GROMACS .gro file of C-alpha atoms in nm:
model
  390
    1MET     CA    1  -0.041  -1.611  -1.845
    2SER     CA    2   0.167  -1.395  -2.081
    3ARG     CA    3   0.498  -1.257  -1.958
    4SER     CA    4   0.470  -0.906  -2.102
    5LEU     CA    5   0.577  -0.679  -1.814
    6SER     CA    6   0.921  -0.525  -1.860
    7SER     CA    7   1.142  -0.440  -1.564
    8LEU     CA    8   1.121  -0.069  -1.651
    9ASN     CA    9   0.742  -0.073  -1.661
   10SER     CA   10   0.735  -0.266  -1.336
   11GLY     CA   11   0.944  -0.002  -1.164
   12LEU     CA   12   0.740   0.286  -1.309
   13ILE     CA   13   0.407   0.131  -1.209
   14TRP     CA   14   0.514   0.086  -0.849
   15ALA     CA   15   0.697   0.418  -0.826
   16GLY     CA   16   0.366   0.577  -0.921
   17ALA     CA   17   0.186   0.371  -0.658
   18GLY     CA   18   0.418   0.507  -0.389
   19ILE     CA   19   0.329   0.870  -0.464
   20SER     CA   20   0.005   0.906  -0.271
   21ALA     CA   21  -0.168   1.151  -0.041
   22SER     CA   22  -0.234   0.874   0.212
   23ALA     CA   23   0.141   0.818   0.260
   24ILE     CA   24   0.191   1.191   0.317
   25VAL     CA   25  -0.087   1.187   0.576
   26VAL     CA   26   0.067   0.894   0.763
   27GLY     CA   27   0.400   1.075   0.754
   28THR     CA   28   0.245   1.368   0.942
   29TRP     CA   29   0.150   1.131   1.224
   30ILE     CA   30   0.520   1.062   1.291
   31ALA     CA   31   0.601   1.430   1.360
   32PRO     CA   32   0.614   1.386   1.742
   33LEU     CA   33   0.946   1.205   1.696
   34GLY     CA   34   1.114   1.502   1.530
   35TRP     CA   35   1.306   1.504   1.201
   36GLN     CA   36   1.601   1.274   1.270
   37GLN     CA   37   1.418   1.006   1.468
   38GLY     CA   38   1.115   1.031   1.240
   39LEU     CA   39   1.325   0.992   0.927
   40LEU     CA   40   1.510   0.698   1.080
   41ALA     CA   41   1.180   0.527   1.162
   42ILE     CA   42   1.053   0.586   0.807
   43VAL     CA   43   1.366   0.444   0.643
   44LEU     CA   44   1.388   0.147   0.881
   45GLY     CA   45   1.020   0.063   0.846
   46HIS     CA   46   1.033   0.081   0.468
   47LEU     CA   47   1.345  -0.135   0.452
   48LEU     CA   48   1.177  -0.400   0.666
   49GLY     CA   49   0.853  -0.377   0.471
   50GLY     CA   50   1.049  -0.370   0.147
   51ILE     CA   51   1.209  -0.708   0.215
   52LEU     CA   52   0.862  -0.857   0.258
   53PHE     CA   53   0.735  -0.670  -0.050
   54PHE     CA   54   1.017  -0.819  -0.257
   55ALA     CA   55   0.963  -1.171  -0.118
   56ALA     CA   56   0.591  -1.165  -0.195
   57GLY     CA   57   0.648  -1.023  -0.542
   58PHE     CA   58   0.923  -1.270  -0.627
   59ILE     CA   59   0.704  -1.570  -0.541
   60GLY     CA   60   0.455  -1.453  -0.802
   61ALA     CA   61   0.722  -1.359  -1.054
   62LYS     CA   62   0.899  -1.693  -1.025
   63THR     CA   63   0.586  -1.911  -1.039
   64GLY     CA   64   0.382  -1.699  -1.280
   65LYS     CA   65   0.093  -1.702  -1.033
   66ASN     CA   66  -0.108  -1.397  -0.927
   67ALA     CA   67  -0.113  -1.295  -0.561
   68MET     CA   68  -0.399  -1.514  -0.441
   69GLN     CA   69  -0.278  -1.809  -0.649
   70THR     CA   70   0.052  -1.789  -0.461
   71VAL     CA   71  -0.146  -1.806  -0.137
   72GLN     CA   72  -0.287  -2.139  -0.259
   73ILE     CA   73   0.066  -2.284  -0.242
   74SER     CA   74   0.053  -2.261   0.137
   75PHE     CA   75  -0.316  -2.250   0.226
   76GLY     CA   76  -0.495  -2.437  -0.052
   77LYS     CA   77  -0.864  -2.353  -0.044
   78GLY     CA   78  -0.791  -2.131   0.254
   79SER     CA   79  -0.679  -1.875  -0.003
   80VAL     CA   80  -1.047  -1.790  -0.051
   81PHE     CA   81  -1.051  -1.642   0.301
   82PHE     CA   82  -0.753  -1.421   0.222
   83SER     CA   83  -0.902  -1.327  -0.114
   84LEU     CA   84  -1.214  -1.204   0.064
   85ALA     CA   85  -1.004  -1.019   0.323
   86ASN     CA   86  -0.804  -0.861   0.042
   87VAL     CA   87  -1.113  -0.748  -0.148
   88LEU     CA   88  -1.246  -0.587   0.170
   89GLN     CA   89  -0.917  -0.408   0.245
   90LEU     CA   90  -0.900  -0.287  -0.115
   91ILE     CA   91  -1.253  -0.149  -0.098
   92GLY     CA   92  -1.140   0.030   0.217
   93TRP     CA   93  -0.826   0.163   0.049
   94THR     CA   94  -1.026   0.276  -0.255
   95ALA     CA   95  -1.261   0.472  -0.028
   96ILE     CA   96  -0.970   0.623   0.168
   97MET     CA   97  -0.783   0.728  -0.146
   98ILE     CA   98  -1.087   0.881  -0.317
   99TYR     CA   99  -1.193   1.059   0.003
  100THR     CA  100  -0.844   1.200   0.063
  101GLY     CA  101  -0.797   1.310  -0.297
  102ALA     CA  102  -1.142   1.469  -0.314
  103GLU     CA  103  -1.102   1.644   0.022
  104ILE     CA  104  -0.772   1.803  -0.077
  105SER     CA  105  -0.896   1.899  -0.426
  106ASN     CA  106  -1.210   2.048  -0.269
  107ALA     CA  107  -1.010   2.257  -0.021
  108LEU     CA  108  -0.797   2.391  -0.306
  109SER     CA  109  -1.094   2.468  -0.533
  110LEU     CA  110  -1.263   2.644  -0.240
  111ALA     CA  111  -0.958   2.865  -0.191
  112LEU     CA  112  -0.910   2.927  -0.564
  113TRP     CA  113  -1.263   2.971  -0.694
  114ASP     CA  114  -1.481   2.970  -0.382
  115LEU     CA  115  -1.618   2.640  -0.512
  116SER     CA  116  -1.708   2.371  -0.258
  117ALA     CA  117  -1.756   2.052  -0.459
  118PHE     CA  118  -1.637   1.751  -0.260
  119SER     CA  119  -1.895   1.520  -0.420
  120LEU     CA  120  -1.798   1.637  -0.768
  121TRP     CA  121  -1.429   1.572  -0.705
  122ALA     CA  122  -1.502   1.227  -0.561
  123CYS     CA  123  -1.709   1.137  -0.868
  124VAL     CA  124  -1.443   1.273  -1.104
  125LEU     CA  125  -1.181   1.056  -0.934
  126GLY     CA  126  -1.407   0.750  -0.952
  127VAL     CA  127  -1.467   0.801  -1.324
  128LEU     CA  128  -1.096   0.854  -1.399
  129ILE     CA  129  -1.001   0.538  -1.209
  130ILE     CA  130  -1.252   0.340  -1.415
  131LEU     CA  131  -1.111   0.486  -1.737
  132TRP     CA  132  -0.759   0.396  -1.617
  133LEU     CA  133  -0.876   0.036  -1.561
  134PHE     CA  134  -0.960   0.006  -1.929
  135SER     CA  135  -0.607   0.114  -2.027
  136GLY     CA  136  -0.448  -0.207  -1.897
  137SER     CA  137  -0.268  -0.320  -1.582
  138ASN     CA  138   0.086  -0.392  -1.693
  139GLN     CA  139   0.176  -0.138  -1.958
  140VAL     CA  140   0.298   0.219  -1.923
  141GLY     CA  141   0.178   0.409  -2.229
  142LYS     CA  142   0.264   0.767  -2.319
  143LEU     CA  143  -0.017   0.913  -2.106
  144LYS     CA  144   0.082   0.708  -1.801
  145LEU     CA  145   0.450   0.793  -1.851
  146PHE     CA  146   0.369   1.164  -1.877
  147THR     CA  147   0.157   1.136  -1.563
  148LEU     CA  148   0.436   0.969  -1.367
  149ILE     CA  149   0.695   1.227  -1.478
  150ALA     CA  150   0.460   1.515  -1.391
  151MET     CA  151   0.391   1.367  -1.048
  152PHE     CA  152   0.763   1.323  -0.983
  153VAL     CA  153   0.856   1.679  -1.085
  154LEU     CA  154   0.572   1.841  -0.891
  155THR     CA  155   0.641   1.634  -0.581
  156LEU     CA  156   1.009   1.728  -0.601
  157TRP     CA  157   0.912   2.095  -0.620
  158LEU     CA  158   0.685   2.060  -0.317
  159SER     CA  159   0.961   1.880  -0.125
  160LEU     CA  160   1.207   2.165  -0.190
  161LYS     CA  161   0.949   2.416  -0.067
  162VAL     CA  162   0.894   2.216   0.251
  163LEU     CA  163   1.265   2.173   0.327
  164ASN     CA  164   1.324   2.547   0.282
  165GLY     CA  165   1.077   2.618   0.562
  166GLN     CA  166   1.180   2.704   0.917
  167ASN     CA  167   1.151   2.444   1.191
  168GLN     CA  168   0.842   2.559   1.381
  169ILE     CA  169   0.756   2.249   1.581
  170ALA     CA  170   0.991   2.067   1.815
  171ALA     CA  171   0.971   1.694   1.879
  172SER     CA  172   0.716   1.620   2.152
  173GLY     CA  173   0.833   1.263   2.203
  174ASN     CA  174   0.484   1.135   2.277
  175MET     CA  175   0.500   0.865   2.007
  176PRO     CA  176   0.708   0.551   2.069
  177PHE     CA  177   0.977   0.495   1.805
  178SER     CA  178   0.846   0.141   1.755
  179THR     CA  179   0.500   0.273   1.664
  180ALA     CA  180   0.649   0.494   1.393
  181VAL     CA  181   0.848   0.199   1.255
  182GLU     CA  182   0.527  -0.007   1.253
  183LEU     CA  183   0.339   0.262   1.061
  184ALA     CA  184   0.620   0.277   0.804
  185THR     CA  185   0.638  -0.102   0.772
  186ILE     CA  186   0.266  -0.152   0.723
  187MET     CA  187   0.234   0.066   0.411
  188PRO     CA  188   0.446  -0.166   0.191
  189LEU     CA  189   0.296  -0.460   0.381
  190SER     CA  190  -0.052  -0.356   0.265
  191TRP     CA  191   0.060  -0.425  -0.093
  192LEU     CA  192   0.170  -0.784  -0.024
  193PRO     CA  193  -0.166  -0.934  -0.131
  194LEU     CA  194  -0.141  -0.736  -0.458
  195VAL     CA  195   0.216  -0.720  -0.581
  196SER     CA  196   0.220  -1.062  -0.749
  197ASP     CA  197  -0.080  -0.962  -0.961
  198TYR     CA  198   0.177  -0.756  -1.154
  199THR     CA  199   0.513  -0.931  -1.105
  200SER     CA  200   0.358  -1.260  -1.223
  201LYS     CA  201   0.355  -1.107  -1.573
  202ALA     CA  202   0.725  -1.013  -1.564
  203LYS     CA  203   0.957  -1.108  -1.850
  204LYS     CA  204   1.251  -1.118  -1.607
  205PRO     CA  205   1.125  -1.224  -1.261
  206LEU     CA  206   1.418  -1.106  -1.048
  207ALA     CA  207   1.481  -0.777  -1.229
  208ALA     CA  208   1.112  -0.684  -1.244
  209THR     CA  209   1.058  -0.761  -0.875
  210LEU     CA  210   1.367  -0.563  -0.776
  211SER     CA  211   1.262  -0.262  -0.985
  212ALA     CA  212   0.909  -0.277  -0.841
  213SER     CA  213   1.044  -0.294  -0.486
  214ILE     CA  214   1.299  -0.016  -0.530
  215GLY     CA  215   1.056   0.207  -0.720
  216TYR     CA  216   0.783   0.173  -0.460
  217LEU     CA  217   1.002   0.200  -0.150
  218ILE     CA  218   1.181   0.515  -0.267
  219THR     CA  219   0.864   0.706  -0.351
  220SER     CA  220   0.663   0.579  -0.051
  221ALA     CA  221   0.941   0.669   0.196
  222TRP     CA  222   0.970   1.004   0.018
  223MET     CA  223   0.599   1.072   0.073
  224TYR     CA  224   0.628   0.982   0.441
  225ALA     CA  225   0.926   1.217   0.477
  226LEU     CA  226   0.732   1.489   0.295
  227GLY     CA  227   0.446   1.457   0.543
  228LEU     CA  228   0.690   1.463   0.833
  229GLY     CA  229   0.866   1.771   0.696
  230MET     CA  230   0.538   1.952   0.633
  231VAL     CA  231   0.457   1.946   1.003
  232LEU     CA  232   0.807   2.016   1.135
  233PHE     CA  233   0.929   2.277   0.886
  234THR     CA  234   0.610   2.463   0.790
  235GLY     CA  235   0.376   2.397   1.083
  236GLN     CA  236   0.117   2.250   0.846
  237SER     CA  237  -0.045   1.913   0.917
  238GLU     CA  238  -0.289   1.932   0.625
  239ILE     CA  239  -0.189   1.892   0.261
  240ALA     CA  240  -0.420   2.156   0.109
  241PRO     CA  241  -0.291   2.452   0.319
  242MET     CA  242   0.063   2.340   0.243
  243LEU     CA  243  -0.004   2.349  -0.131
  244LEU     CA  244  -0.161   2.695  -0.096
  245LEU     CA  245   0.138   2.814   0.106
  246THR     CA  246   0.378   2.707  -0.169
  247GLY     CA  247   0.168   2.861  -0.445
  248MET     CA  248   0.078   2.523  -0.594
  249SER     CA  249  -0.301   2.559  -0.577
  250LEU     CA  250  -0.405   2.463  -0.930
  251VAL     CA  251  -0.105   2.240  -0.982
  252GLY     CA  252  -0.185   2.079  -0.647
  253ILE     CA  253  -0.528   1.975  -0.770
  254ILE     CA  254  -0.368   1.812  -1.074
  255VAL     CA  255  -0.113   1.629  -0.858
  256MET     CA  256  -0.383   1.503  -0.620
  257ILE     CA  257  -0.598   1.376  -0.905
  258LEU     CA  258  -0.309   1.203  -1.082
  259SER     CA  259  -0.163   1.042  -0.770
  260THR     CA  260  -0.504   0.924  -0.651
  261VAL     CA  261  -0.589   0.768  -0.987
  262THR     CA  262  -0.254   0.592  -1.044
  263THR     CA  263  -0.249   0.441  -0.694
  264THR     CA  264  -0.617   0.354  -0.655
  265PHE     CA  265  -0.620   0.190  -0.997
  266LEU     CA  266  -0.387  -0.079  -0.857
  267ASP     CA  267  -0.622  -0.136  -0.563
  268ALA     CA  268  -0.929  -0.171  -0.782
  269TYR     CA  269  -0.762  -0.397  -1.038
  270SER     CA  270  -0.623  -0.633  -0.774
  271ALA     CA  271  -0.961  -0.649  -0.603
  272GLY     CA  272  -1.092  -0.789  -0.932
  273VAL     CA  273  -0.809  -1.044  -0.947
  274SER     CA  274  -0.873  -1.154  -0.587
  275ALA     CA  275  -1.246  -1.180  -0.651
  276SER     CA  276  -1.182  -1.418  -0.941
  277ASN     CA  277  -1.008  -1.648  -0.692
  278ILE     CA  278  -1.326  -1.655  -0.484
  279SER     CA  279  -1.543  -1.743  -0.783
  280THR     CA  280  -1.464  -1.781  -1.152
  281LYS     CA  281  -1.795  -1.606  -1.222
  282LEU     CA  282  -1.645  -1.284  -1.088
  283LYS     CA  283  -1.450  -1.132  -1.377
  284GLU     CA  284  -1.156  -0.899  -1.313
  285THR     CA  285  -1.254  -0.576  -1.487
  286PRO     CA  286  -1.627  -0.571  -1.397
  287THR     CA  287  -1.539  -0.646  -1.034
  288ALA     CA  288  -1.270  -0.375  -1.034
  289ILE     CA  289  -1.525  -0.125  -1.164
  290ALA     CA  290  -1.773  -0.236  -0.895
  291VAL     CA  291  -1.506  -0.189  -0.626
  292THR     CA  292  -1.435   0.162  -0.758
  293LEU     CA  293  -1.805   0.248  -0.747
  294ILE     CA  294  -1.844   0.110  -0.394
  295GLY     CA  295  -1.533   0.298  -0.283
  296THR     CA  296  -1.671   0.619  -0.433
  297VAL     CA  297  -2.004   0.575  -0.252
  298LEU     CA  298  -1.822   0.509   0.077
  299ALA     CA  299  -1.603   0.816   0.024
  300LEU     CA  300  -1.917   1.024  -0.029
  301SER     CA  301  -2.095   0.890   0.278
  302LEU     CA  302  -1.821   0.827   0.540
  303PRO     CA  303  -1.561   1.065   0.688
  304VAL     CA  304  -1.250   0.855   0.623
  305THR     CA  305  -1.003   1.076   0.809
  306GLN     CA  306  -0.833   0.845   1.061
  307TYR     CA  307  -0.723   0.502   0.945
  308GLU     CA  308  -0.437   0.406   1.177
  309ASN     CA  309  -0.642   0.116   1.319
  310PHE     CA  310  -0.725   0.006   0.963
  311LEU     CA  311  -0.353  -0.010   0.883
  312LEU     CA  312  -0.281  -0.212   1.197
  313LEU     CA  313  -0.562  -0.455   1.113
  314ILE     CA  314  -0.408  -0.509   0.769
  315GLY     CA  315  -0.078  -0.591   0.936
  316SER     CA  316  -0.238  -0.844   1.170
  317VAL     CA  317  -0.406  -1.030   0.882
  318PHE     CA  318  -0.141  -1.031   0.610
  319ALA     CA  319   0.187  -1.039   0.807
  320PRO     CA  320   0.131  -1.395   0.941
  321MET     CA  321   0.001  -1.500   0.598
  322ILE     CA  322   0.316  -1.394   0.414
  323ALA     CA  323   0.534  -1.541   0.693
  324VAL     CA  324   0.387  -1.886   0.620
  325GLN     CA  325   0.430  -1.829   0.244
  326ILE     CA  326   0.794  -1.722   0.275
  327ALA     CA  327   0.874  -2.028   0.487
  328ASP     CA  328   0.699  -2.262   0.244
  329PHE     CA  329   0.848  -2.115  -0.075
  330PHE     CA  330   1.201  -2.009   0.018
  331VAL     CA  331   1.288  -2.272   0.281
  332LEU     CA  332   1.061  -2.571   0.221
  333ARG     CA  333   1.061  -2.523  -0.160
  334ARG     CA  334   0.686  -2.553  -0.210
  335THR     CA  335   0.582  -2.424  -0.552
  336GLU     CA  336   0.262  -2.607  -0.646
  337SER     CA  337  -0.088  -2.498  -0.548
  338GLN     CA  338  -0.281  -2.719  -0.308
  339GLN     CA  339  -0.635  -2.822  -0.390
  340ASN     CA  340  -0.753  -2.894  -0.035
  341MET     CA  341  -0.771  -2.673   0.271
  342ASP     CA  342  -0.438  -2.669   0.459
  343TRP     CA  343  -0.558  -2.651   0.819
  344LEU     CA  344  -0.204  -2.658   0.955
  345ALA     CA  345  -0.110  -2.345   0.763
  346PHE     CA  346  -0.435  -2.177   0.862
  347GLY     CA  347  -0.372  -2.266   1.227
  348LEU     CA  348  -0.024  -2.113   1.208
  349TRP     CA  349  -0.173  -1.799   1.055
  350PHE     CA  350  -0.434  -1.778   1.332
  351ILE     CA  351  -0.164  -1.804   1.599
  352GLY     CA  352   0.016  -1.513   1.434
  353PHE     CA  353  -0.306  -1.313   1.408
  354MET     CA  354  -0.385  -1.362   1.778
  355LEU     CA  355  -0.025  -1.296   1.882
  356TYR     CA  356  -0.027  -0.965   1.694
  357HIS     CA  357  -0.349  -0.850   1.859
  358GLY     CA  358  -0.245  -0.982   2.199
  359LEU     CA  359   0.076  -0.778   2.191
  360SER     CA  360  -0.110  -0.477   2.054
  361TYR     CA  361  -0.378  -0.477   2.324
  362SER     CA  362  -0.112  -0.535   2.591
  363ASN     CA  363   0.046  -0.208   2.475
  364VAL     CA  364   0.379  -0.382   2.420
  365HIS     CA  365   0.636  -0.170   2.233
  366LEU     CA  366   0.901  -0.387   2.070
  367PRO     CA  367   1.200  -0.206   1.910
  368LEU     CA  368   1.096  -0.291   1.552
  369GLY     CA  369   0.721  -0.275   1.605
  370LEU     CA  370   0.495  -0.580   1.609
  371THR     CA  371   0.489  -0.693   1.245
  372ILE     CA  372   0.846  -0.820   1.209
  373PRO     CA  373   0.869  -1.004   1.546
  374VAL     CA  374   0.533  -1.176   1.486
  375MET     CA  375   0.643  -1.276   1.136
  376LEU     CA  376   0.971  -1.417   1.263
  377VAL     CA  377   0.787  -1.629   1.520
  378ILE     CA  378   0.545  -1.765   1.258
  379PHE     CA  379   0.822  -1.815   1.001
  380VAL     CA  380   1.034  -2.026   1.238
  381THR     CA  381   0.730  -2.212   1.372
  382THR     CA  382   0.613  -2.294   1.018
  383VAL     CA  383   0.950  -2.440   0.919
  384ILE     CA  384   0.971  -2.652   1.235
  385VAL     CA  385   0.611  -2.774   1.231
  386ARG     CA  386   0.615  -2.852   0.857
  387LYS     CA  387   0.931  -3.061   0.893
  388VAL     CA  388   0.806  -3.244   1.203
  389THR     CA  389   0.470  -3.329   1.045
  390LYS     CA  390   0.610  -3.413   0.701
   0.00000   0.00000   0.00000
């Protein structure tokens, strides 16, 4: 695999991934905590998730392996299971992103031109994502750079408008702080099965992984805070009315299209990479295009408006997985892929999966949410069990 990704490009790619409508939406859910507590939860959750994001990305950068190939280091043939789970979550994310982008664009076009065209917007987004796939996964050309700069400037303008609003909604306090931390942690966590697909191509492993982590965490936390501020300072819980309120109707459509395409492109591309780990007959680009088409169809046929449970499911699957990987790579110094199924690693993952759901269904609220405590348990258990059974 060629090492062609510069640290600058790595940071730009992931900064663009962090600017998304879905992150703004999740940020609005945290409004019951109020501004100070909500912002603290967002920052804390992203810092915790960011450490995991960096760890996952660095494994790929150091070994030159893509995300699912790094999973083979710990799980061997069990990586096929996680590849399938990753493809399914990425289809889900593709549908969510296209639906959200099309819904907001449709609301704006309806207000601007009395044009209701949700299906048209969804199809436009699907086509643009496919075109983006053909432009390459690890380079930031002039068009992509212009897109990223435009997104940054327009989002900054929207943020200033939001912060100049008057506080209209007081904190209700009906959301546990730990739940908000969990929601903030899971967004970077959802990228763990993808990040090495990009950092594995880095010229400078450490620098590229750091720039990717910093770029993503800053913009993702920013989007969360923007969603939080929208509710608290303007009384708006929907993105489209907020854009209309700030006079960013037409510009808002452009921002939604650009942010949806740049983020969903990463989902579709990595779905293709994961699929190739399931079978060598599944090629990256054709599979990525298929995932985009499936996501578009799902967006057209399903109302993808609430996805909190989807986020929590992602956490339950991939948090224990990366805990085993971190223990194996950073503590036990495993770097080579295994050819056989590692049932011990899979058993440790399953314990983590069940522990996560057991705590969740018991309505337990730990100070830092469920993800980090479950990961710590599996991390320590993996180190002990591996050394005992060596």
